[in-house]
Coordinates of C-alpha atoms in Angstrom, one line a residue:
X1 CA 90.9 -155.5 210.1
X2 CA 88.0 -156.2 207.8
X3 CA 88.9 -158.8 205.0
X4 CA 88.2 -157.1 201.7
X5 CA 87.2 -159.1 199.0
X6 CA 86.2 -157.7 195.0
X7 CA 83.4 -157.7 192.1
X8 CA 82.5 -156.9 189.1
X9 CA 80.1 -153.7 188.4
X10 CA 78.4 -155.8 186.2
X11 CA 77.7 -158.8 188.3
X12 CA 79.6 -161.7 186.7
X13 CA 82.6 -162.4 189.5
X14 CA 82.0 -161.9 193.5
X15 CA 84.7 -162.6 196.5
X16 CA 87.8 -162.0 194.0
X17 CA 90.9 -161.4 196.4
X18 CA 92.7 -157.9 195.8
X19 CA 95.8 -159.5 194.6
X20 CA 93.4 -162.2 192.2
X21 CA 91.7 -158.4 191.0
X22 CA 95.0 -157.1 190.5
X23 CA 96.3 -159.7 188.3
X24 CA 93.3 -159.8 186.3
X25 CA 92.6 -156.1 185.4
X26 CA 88.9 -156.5 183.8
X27 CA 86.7 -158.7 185.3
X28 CA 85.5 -162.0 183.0
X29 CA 82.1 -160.1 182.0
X30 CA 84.3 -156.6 181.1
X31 CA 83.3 -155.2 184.2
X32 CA 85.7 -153.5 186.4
X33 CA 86.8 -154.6 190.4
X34 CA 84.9 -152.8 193.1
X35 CA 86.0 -153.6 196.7
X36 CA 82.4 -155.0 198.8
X37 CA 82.3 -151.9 200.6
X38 CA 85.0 -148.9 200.7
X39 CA 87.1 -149.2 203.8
X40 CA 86.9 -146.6 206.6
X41 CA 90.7 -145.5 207.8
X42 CA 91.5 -146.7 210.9
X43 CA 93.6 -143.7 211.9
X44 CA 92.8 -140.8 213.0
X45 CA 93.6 -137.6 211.2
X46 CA 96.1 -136.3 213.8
X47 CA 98.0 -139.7 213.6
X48 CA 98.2 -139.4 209.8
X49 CA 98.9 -135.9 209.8
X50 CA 103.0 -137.4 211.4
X51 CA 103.2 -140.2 208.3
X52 CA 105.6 -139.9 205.7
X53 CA 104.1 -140.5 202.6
X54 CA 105.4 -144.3 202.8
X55 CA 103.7 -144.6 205.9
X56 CA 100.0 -143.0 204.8
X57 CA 100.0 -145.3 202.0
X58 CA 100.5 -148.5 203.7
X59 CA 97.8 -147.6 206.3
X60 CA 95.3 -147.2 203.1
X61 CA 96.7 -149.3 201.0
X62 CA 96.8 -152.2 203.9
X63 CA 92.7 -151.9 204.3
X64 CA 91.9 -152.4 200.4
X65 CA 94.5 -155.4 199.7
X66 CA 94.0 -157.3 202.5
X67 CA 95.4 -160.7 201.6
X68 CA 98.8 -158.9 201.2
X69 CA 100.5 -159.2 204.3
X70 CA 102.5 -156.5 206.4
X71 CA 106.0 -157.5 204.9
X72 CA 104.7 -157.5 201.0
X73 CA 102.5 -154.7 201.3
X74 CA 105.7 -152.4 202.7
X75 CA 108.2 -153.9 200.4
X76 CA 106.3 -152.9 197.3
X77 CA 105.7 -149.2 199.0
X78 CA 109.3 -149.0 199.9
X79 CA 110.8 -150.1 196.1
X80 CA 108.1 -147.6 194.3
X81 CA 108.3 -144.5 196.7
X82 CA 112.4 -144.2 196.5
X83 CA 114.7 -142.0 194.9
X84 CA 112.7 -142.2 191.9
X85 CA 111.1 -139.1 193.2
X86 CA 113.1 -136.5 193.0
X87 CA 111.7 -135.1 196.4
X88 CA 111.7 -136.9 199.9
X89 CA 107.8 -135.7 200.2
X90 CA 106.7 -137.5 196.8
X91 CA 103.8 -135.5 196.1
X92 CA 104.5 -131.7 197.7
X93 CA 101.7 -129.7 198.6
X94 CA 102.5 -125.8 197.3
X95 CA 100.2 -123.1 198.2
X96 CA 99.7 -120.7 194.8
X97 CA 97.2 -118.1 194.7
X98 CA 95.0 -119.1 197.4
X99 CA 94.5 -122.8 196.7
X100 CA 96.7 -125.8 197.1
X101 CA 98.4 -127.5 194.6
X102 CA 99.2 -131.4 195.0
X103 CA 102.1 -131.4 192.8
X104 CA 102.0 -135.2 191.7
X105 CA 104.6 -135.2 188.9
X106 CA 107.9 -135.5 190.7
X107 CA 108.1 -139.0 189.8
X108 CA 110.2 -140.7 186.6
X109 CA 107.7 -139.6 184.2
X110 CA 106.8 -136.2 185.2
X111 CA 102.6 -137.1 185.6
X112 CA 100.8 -138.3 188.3
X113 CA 100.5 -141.2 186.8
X114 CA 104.0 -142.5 188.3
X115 CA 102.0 -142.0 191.7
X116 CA 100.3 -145.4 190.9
X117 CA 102.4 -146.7 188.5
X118 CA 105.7 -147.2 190.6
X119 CA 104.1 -149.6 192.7
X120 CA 101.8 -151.5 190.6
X121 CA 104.9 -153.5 188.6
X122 CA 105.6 -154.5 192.9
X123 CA 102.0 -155.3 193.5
X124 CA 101.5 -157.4 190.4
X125 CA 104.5 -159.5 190.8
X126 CA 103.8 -160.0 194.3
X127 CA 100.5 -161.0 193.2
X128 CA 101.5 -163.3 190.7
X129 CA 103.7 -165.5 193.2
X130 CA 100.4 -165.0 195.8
X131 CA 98.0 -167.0 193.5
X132 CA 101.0 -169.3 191.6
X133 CA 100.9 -168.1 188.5
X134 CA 103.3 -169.5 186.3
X135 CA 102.3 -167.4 183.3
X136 CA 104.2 -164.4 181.9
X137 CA 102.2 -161.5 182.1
X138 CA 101.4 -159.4 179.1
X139 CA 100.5 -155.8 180.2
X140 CA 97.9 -154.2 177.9
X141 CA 97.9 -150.7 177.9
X142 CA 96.2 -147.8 176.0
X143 CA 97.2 -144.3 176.7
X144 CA 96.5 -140.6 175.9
X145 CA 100.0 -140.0 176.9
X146 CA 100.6 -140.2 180.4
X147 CA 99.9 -143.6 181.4
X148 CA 101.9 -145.3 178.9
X149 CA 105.6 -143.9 179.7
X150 CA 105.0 -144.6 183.5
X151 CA 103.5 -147.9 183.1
X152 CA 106.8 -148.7 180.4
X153 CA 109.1 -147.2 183.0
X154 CA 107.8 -149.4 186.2
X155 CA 107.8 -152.7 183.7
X156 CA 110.5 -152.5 181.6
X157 CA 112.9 -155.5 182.2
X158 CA 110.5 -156.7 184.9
X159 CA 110.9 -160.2 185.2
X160 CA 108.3 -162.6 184.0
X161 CA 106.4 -159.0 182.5
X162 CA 106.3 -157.8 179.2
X163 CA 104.3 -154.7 178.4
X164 CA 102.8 -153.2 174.9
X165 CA 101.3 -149.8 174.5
X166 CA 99.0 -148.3 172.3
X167 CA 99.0 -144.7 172.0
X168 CA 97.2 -141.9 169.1
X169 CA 99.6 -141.4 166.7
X170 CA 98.9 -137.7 166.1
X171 CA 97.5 -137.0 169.9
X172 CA 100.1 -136.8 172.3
X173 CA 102.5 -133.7 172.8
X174 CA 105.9 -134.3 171.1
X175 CA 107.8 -134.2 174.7
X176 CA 104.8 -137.2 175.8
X177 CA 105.7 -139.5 172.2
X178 CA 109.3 -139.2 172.5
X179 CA 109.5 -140.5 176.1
X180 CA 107.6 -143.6 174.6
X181 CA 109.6 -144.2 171.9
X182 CA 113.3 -143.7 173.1
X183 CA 111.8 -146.5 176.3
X184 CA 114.5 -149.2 176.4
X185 CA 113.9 -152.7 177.7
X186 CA 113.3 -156.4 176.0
X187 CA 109.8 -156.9 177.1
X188 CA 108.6 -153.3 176.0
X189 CA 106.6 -152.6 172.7
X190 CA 105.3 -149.4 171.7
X191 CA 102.9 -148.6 169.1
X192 CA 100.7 -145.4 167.7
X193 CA 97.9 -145.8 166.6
X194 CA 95.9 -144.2 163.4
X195 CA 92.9 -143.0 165.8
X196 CA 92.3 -141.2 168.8
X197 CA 92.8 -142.4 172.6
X198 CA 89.2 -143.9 172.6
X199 CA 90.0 -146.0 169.8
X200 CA 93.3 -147.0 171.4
X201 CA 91.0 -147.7 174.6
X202 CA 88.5 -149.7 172.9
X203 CA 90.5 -151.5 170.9
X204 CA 92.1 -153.1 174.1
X205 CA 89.0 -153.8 175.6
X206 CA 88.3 -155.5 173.2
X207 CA 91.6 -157.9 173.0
X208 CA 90.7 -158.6 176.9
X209 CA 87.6 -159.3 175.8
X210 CA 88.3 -161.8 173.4
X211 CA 87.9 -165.4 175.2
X212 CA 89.7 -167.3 171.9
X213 CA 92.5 -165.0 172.3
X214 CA 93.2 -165.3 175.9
X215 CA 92.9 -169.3 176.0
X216 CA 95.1 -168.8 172.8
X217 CA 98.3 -166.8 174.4
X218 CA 97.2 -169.3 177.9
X219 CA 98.6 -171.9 175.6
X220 CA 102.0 -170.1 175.2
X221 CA 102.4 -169.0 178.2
X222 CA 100.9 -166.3 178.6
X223 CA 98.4 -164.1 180.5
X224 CA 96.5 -160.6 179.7
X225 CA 96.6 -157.8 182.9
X226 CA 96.1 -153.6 182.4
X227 CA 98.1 -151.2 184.2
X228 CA 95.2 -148.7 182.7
X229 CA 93.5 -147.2 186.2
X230 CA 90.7 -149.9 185.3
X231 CA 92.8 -151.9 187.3
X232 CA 91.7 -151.8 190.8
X233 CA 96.0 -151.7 191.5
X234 CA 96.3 -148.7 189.8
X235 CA 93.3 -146.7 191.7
X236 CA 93.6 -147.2 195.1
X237 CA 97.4 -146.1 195.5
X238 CA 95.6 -142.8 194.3
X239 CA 93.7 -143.0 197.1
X240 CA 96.7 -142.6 199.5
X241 CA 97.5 -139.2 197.8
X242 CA 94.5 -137.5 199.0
X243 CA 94.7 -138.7 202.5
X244 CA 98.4 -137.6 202.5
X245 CA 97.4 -134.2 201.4
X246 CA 94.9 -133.7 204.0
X247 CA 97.6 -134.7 206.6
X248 CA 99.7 -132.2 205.5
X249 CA 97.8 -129.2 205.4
X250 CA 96.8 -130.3 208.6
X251 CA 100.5 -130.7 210.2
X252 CA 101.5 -127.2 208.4
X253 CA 98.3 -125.6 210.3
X254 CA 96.7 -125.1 207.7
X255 CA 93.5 -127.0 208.5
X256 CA 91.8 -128.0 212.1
X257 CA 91.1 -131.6 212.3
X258 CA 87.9 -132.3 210.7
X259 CA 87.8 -129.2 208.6
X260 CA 86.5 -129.9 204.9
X261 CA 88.1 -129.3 202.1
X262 CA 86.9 -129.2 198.4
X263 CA 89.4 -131.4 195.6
X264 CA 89.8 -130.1 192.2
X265 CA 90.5 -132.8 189.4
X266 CA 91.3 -132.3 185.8
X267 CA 89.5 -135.2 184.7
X268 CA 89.6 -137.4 181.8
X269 CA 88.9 -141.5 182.5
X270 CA 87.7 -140.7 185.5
X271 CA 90.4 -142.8 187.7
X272 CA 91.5 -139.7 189.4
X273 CA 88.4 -137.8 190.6
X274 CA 87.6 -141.8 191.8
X275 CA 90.1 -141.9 194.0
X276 CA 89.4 -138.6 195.6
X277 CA 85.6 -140.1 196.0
X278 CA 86.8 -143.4 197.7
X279 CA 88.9 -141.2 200.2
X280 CA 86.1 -139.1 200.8
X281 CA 84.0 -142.5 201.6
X282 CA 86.5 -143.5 204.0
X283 CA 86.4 -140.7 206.3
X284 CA 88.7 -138.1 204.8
X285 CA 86.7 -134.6 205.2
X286 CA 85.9 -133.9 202.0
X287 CA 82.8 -131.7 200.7
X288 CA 82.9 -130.9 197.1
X289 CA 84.5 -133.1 194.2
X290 CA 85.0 -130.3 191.3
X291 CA 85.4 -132.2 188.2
X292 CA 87.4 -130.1 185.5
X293 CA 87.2 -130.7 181.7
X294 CA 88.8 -129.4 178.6
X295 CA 87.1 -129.2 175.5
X296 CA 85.7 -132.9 175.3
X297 CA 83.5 -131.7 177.6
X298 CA 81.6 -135.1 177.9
X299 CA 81.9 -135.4 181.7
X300 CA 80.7 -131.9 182.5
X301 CA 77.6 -132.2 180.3
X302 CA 76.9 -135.7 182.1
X303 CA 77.2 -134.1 185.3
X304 CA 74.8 -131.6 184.3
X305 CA 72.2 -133.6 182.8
X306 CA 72.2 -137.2 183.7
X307 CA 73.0 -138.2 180.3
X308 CA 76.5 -139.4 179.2
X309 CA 76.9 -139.1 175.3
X310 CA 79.7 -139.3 173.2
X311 CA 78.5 -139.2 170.1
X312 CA 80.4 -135.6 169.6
X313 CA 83.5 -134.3 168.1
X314 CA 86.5 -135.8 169.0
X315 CA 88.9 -132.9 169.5
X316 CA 92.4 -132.4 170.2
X317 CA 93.5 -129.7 172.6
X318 CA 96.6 -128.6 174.5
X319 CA 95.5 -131.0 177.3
X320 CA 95.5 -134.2 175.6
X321 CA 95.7 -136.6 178.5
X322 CA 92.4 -135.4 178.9
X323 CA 91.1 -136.2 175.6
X324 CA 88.5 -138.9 176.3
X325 CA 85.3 -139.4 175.3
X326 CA 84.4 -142.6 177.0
X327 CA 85.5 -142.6 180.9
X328 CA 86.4 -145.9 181.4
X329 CA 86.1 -145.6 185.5
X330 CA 82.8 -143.5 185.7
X331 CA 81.5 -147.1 185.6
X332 CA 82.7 -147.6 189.2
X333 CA 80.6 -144.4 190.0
X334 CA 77.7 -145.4 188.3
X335 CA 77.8 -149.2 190.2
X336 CA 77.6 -146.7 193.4
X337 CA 74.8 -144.6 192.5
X338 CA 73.3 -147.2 191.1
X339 CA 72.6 -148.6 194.9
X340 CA 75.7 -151.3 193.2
X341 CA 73.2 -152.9 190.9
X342 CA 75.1 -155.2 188.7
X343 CA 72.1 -155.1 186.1
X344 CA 71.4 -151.9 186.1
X345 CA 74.8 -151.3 185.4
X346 CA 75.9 -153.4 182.3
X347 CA 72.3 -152.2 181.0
X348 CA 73.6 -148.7 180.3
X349 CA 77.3 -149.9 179.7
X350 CA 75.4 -152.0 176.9
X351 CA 73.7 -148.4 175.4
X352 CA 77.3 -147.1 175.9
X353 CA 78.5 -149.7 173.5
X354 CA 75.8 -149.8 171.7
X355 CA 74.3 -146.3 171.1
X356 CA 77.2 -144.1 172.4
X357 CA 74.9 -142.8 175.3
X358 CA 72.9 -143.3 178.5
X359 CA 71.1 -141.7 180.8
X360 CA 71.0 -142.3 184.8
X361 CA 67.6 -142.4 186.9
X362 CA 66.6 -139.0 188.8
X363 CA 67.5 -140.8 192.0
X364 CA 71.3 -141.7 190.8
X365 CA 71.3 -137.9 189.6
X366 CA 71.0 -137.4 193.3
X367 CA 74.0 -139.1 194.7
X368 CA 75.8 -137.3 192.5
X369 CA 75.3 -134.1 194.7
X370 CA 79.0 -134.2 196.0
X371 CA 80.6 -133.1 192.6
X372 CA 80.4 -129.9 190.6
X373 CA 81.5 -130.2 186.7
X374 CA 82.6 -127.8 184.6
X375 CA 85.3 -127.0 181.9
X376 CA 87.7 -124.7 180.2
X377 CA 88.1 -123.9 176.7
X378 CA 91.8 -123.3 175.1
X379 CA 91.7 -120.2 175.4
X380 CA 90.7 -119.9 178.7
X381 CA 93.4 -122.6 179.5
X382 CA 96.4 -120.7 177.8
X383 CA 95.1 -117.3 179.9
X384 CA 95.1 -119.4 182.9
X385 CA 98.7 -120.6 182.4
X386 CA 100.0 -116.9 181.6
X387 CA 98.1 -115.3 184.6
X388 CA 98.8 -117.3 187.3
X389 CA 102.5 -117.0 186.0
X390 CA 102.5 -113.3 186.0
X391 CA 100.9 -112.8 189.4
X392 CA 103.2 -115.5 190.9
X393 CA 105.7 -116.6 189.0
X394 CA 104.2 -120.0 189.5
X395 CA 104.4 -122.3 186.2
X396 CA 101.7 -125.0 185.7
X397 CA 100.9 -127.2 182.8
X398 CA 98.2 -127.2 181.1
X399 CA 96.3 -130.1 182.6
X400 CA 96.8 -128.2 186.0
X401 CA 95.6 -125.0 184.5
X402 CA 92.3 -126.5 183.2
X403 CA 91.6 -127.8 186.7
X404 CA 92.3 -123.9 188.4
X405 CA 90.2 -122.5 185.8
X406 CA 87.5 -124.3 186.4
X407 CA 88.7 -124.0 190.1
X408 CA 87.6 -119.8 189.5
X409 CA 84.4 -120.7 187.7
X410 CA 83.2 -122.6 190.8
X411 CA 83.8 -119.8 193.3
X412 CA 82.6 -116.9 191.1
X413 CA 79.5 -119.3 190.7
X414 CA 78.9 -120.4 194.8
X415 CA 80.7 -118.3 196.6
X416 CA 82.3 -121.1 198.0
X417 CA 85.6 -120.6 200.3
X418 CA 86.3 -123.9 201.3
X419 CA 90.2 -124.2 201.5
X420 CA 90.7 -126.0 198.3
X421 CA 93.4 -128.8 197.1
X422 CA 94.1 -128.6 192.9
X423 CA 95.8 -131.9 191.8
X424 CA 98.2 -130.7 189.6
X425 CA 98.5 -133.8 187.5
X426 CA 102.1 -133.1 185.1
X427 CA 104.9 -131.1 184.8
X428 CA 105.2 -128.1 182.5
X429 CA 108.2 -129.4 181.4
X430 CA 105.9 -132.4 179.6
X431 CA 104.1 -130.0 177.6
X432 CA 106.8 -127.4 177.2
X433 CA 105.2 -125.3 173.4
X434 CA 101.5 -125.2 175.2
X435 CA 103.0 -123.8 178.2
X436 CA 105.9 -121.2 177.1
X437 CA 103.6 -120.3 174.1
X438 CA 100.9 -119.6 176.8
X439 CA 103.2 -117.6 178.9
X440 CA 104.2 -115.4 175.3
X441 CA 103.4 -116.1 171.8
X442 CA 106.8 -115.6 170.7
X443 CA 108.3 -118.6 171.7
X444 CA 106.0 -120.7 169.5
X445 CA 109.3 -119.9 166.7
X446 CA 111.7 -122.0 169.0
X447 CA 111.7 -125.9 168.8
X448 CA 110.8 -128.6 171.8
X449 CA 113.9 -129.1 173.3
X450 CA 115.2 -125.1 173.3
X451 CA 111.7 -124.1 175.2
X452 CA 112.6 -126.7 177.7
X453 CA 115.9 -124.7 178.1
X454 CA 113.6 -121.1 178.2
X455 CA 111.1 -122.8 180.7
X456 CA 114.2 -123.4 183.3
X457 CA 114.7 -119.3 182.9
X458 CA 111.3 -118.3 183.7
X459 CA 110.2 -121.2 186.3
X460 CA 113.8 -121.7 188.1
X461 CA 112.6 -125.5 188.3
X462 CA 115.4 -127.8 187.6
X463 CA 114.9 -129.2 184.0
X464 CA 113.5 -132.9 185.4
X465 CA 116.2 -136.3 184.5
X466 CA 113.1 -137.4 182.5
X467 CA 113.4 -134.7 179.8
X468 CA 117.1 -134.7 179.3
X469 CA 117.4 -138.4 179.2
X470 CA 115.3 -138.1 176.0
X471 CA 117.0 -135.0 174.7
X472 CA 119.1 -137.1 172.4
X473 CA 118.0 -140.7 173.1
X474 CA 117.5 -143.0 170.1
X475 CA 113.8 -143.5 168.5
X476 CA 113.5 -147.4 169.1
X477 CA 110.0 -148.2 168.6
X478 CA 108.7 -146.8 165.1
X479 CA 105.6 -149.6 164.8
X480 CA 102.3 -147.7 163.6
X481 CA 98.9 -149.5 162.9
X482 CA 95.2 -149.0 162.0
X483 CA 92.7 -150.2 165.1
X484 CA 91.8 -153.3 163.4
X485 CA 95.3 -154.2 163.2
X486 CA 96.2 -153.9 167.2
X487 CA 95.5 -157.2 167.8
X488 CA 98.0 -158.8 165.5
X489 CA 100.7 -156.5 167.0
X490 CA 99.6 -158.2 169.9
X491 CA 100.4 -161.8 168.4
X492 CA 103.6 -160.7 166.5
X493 CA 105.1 -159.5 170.0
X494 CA 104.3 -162.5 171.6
X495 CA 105.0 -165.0 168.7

């Protein structure tokens, strides 16, 4: 098995070991870890078409973090892929309306971003003792909604961990903000924001970017990592979800070995979609990469033109893990298509910073061939939600339902067959008013916590542990600041 050694897309740090890349997060130069080539699995399809879901994601996970050996690798999978989940299969494939839908919220959260987010507090830890670090380590984290409960759920009263989050105050669902703010646990601080995700994003960057602060906290004690999916920990356990759902189909029949199928992403940093593109470099048989967007369409025009701007409206929508106008992990993408020119790539991540916009050569444009973008408006999102219910009874949030909209767009435009897997990235039960109000107006008169009750009569899905731990849980993080002020919350936790 091939050694596989990390570094940065913008040149700065080569030969970085997978649990080093872990630990850090962001590379020295603010670039983010790329693995010196992408892995080819070493299974074949048949043979991973019998693996649990434990046992797919140690044969991917094992080729990416290679200076893990067999015995921490499979004790990390084994502590994050546990009863957690309230199913034995983790991430169920369910066929709906003639596509497949990857359900990936059966985790503590209820989002897809527990798939990664179990294991990374394992993998980091691990890491730490790996490379001797004596440090506590301070996760970072900025969120749109998702990522911040999940990462607060896998770190909270972690050992040698503490964890803050920064989240937009007035741009997460009211389920989403009260399963940050009831989080227990010592080490955990949450905070919203006055600003949008991007803000929250940026202004992190910036914190890992500041060398005086880091040497600063090094003093103390301690040391900056991300659980954001900029961290190379976070990505590739996504990986293993695709393969899994290839294996699947293919064990239920669905599929003849070496069939193609097409992946539909709702897409927002671009983490996701990634992982669906490194499993589709590694051998899995996939064809098209359908990238779906809500309103901040910024990813479809990009796709579309070459040109990646975000100097637009920011604006917030019923999909708000989606709200993101700068996609921290199309960087990854654009080191590929770049022919992994380091220079070529911190050139346009410069005019990103600098002028809010770039645009790629005509030959990157052409390695983009492999993915279709294209996105759905709220209105189109809500009729998605309430048709798909009526013809199936099927509930989806609205996350999911952006992704199958797009889904119809792309057949009605190619034509194209292809048996077709939808990650369907969070529970409706996480965005209960969008959902019921979708299904019928009416309920828009009932609060939060009754439409979760009215959702259990129309889905007959179990109301999930994670919504009625928080029913009546206790608010016990109430800090707000502006964006110039996130970096002495920073200090004041860690004073």
């Amino acid at each position: 098995m091939k050694n596989i050694v990390y570094k940065s897309t913008r040149g700065g740090e080569r030969d970085v070991p997978a649990s080093a890349a872990i630990l850090k997060g962001l590379a020295d130069d603010g670039g983010l870890f790329v693995p010196h080539e992408l892995p080819v699995l070493d299974k074949s399809l048949e043979e991973l078409s019998a693996m649990t879901y434990q046992e797919t994601a140690y044969e991917v996970m094992k080729l990416f973090f290679s200076d893990f050996t067999e015995e921490e690798l499979k004790f990390c999978i084994s502590h994050a892929y546990d009863s957690k989940f309230d199913t034995k299969a983790i991430a169920p494939l369910v066929r709906v309306g003639g596509a497949w839908h990857l359900e990936l919220f059966h985790g503590a959260t209820i989002a897809f971003k527990d798939m990664a987010l179990s294991i990374l507090p394992y993998l980091m830890t691990t890491a730490a003792k790996k490379n001797h670090v004596e440090n506590e380590i301070v996760i970072l984290t900025a969120t749109s909604g998702d990522t911040g409960k999940a990462a607060l759920a896998g770190f909270a009263d972690v050992p040698h961990t503490r964890i803050i989050v920064f989240y937009p105050k007035d741009g997460v669902s009211p389920i989403q903000k009260k399963q940050m703010v009831t989080q227990k646990g010592a080490n955990t601080l949450v905070a919203g924001v006055d600003g949008n995700f991007d803000d929250c994003q940026t202004g992190v960057k910036k914190i890992f970017g500041d060398k005086k602060l880091g040497a600063e906290i090094g003093e103390k004690g301690f040391q900056f990592s991300s659980a954001n999916s900029i961290n190379i920990g976070r990505l590739v356990p996504q990986v293993v979800y695709y393969v899994y759902a290839y294996g699947q189909m293919l064990k239920n029949g669905d599929l003849v070995s070496g069939e193609k199928i097409n992946v539909v992403v709702p897409t927002g940093n671009f983490g996701n979609i990634l992982a669906a593109y490194y499993a589709k470099g590694m051998g899995l048989p996939i064809d098209r990469l359908i990238c779906a967007s809500n309103e901040n369409k910024v990813l479809y025009d990009f796709l579309n033109t070459g040109t990646y701007d975000r100097n637009r409206e920011f604006i917030l929508t019923s999909s708000p893990s989606m709200d993101i106008l700068i996609s921290s992990n199309l960087e990854r993408l654009i080191f590929r298509v770049a022919g992994e020119d380091a220079a070529k790539t911190r050139e346009l991540m410069d005019a990103l910073g600098a002028d809010g916009r770039y645009e790629i050569t005509d030959a990157m444009k052409e390695e983009l061939s492999s993915f279709y973008g294209n996105f759905a408006s709220e209105q189109e999102t809500k009729t998605g939600i309430r048709e798909l219910y009526e013809k199936t009874g099927y509930v989806m949030d609205t996350h999911t339902a952006v992704a199958r909209q797009v889904y119809e767009k792309y057949k009605k435009q190619t034509g194209d067959q292809t048996k077709t897997v939808i990650a369907s990235t969070a529970s409706p039960y996480k965005f209960t008013r969008s959902v019921m109000t979708a299904v019928d107006q009416a309920f828009d008169r009932q609060d939060d916590f009754a439409l979760v009750d009215e959702l259990n009569k129309i889905s007959k899905v179990p109301v999930p542990a994670a919504i009625e731990e928080i029913r009546t849980a206790p608010e016990l993080h109430k800090k707000t600041c502006a964006v110039n002020q996130m970096e002495q919350v920073v200090k004041d936790f860690l004073r």
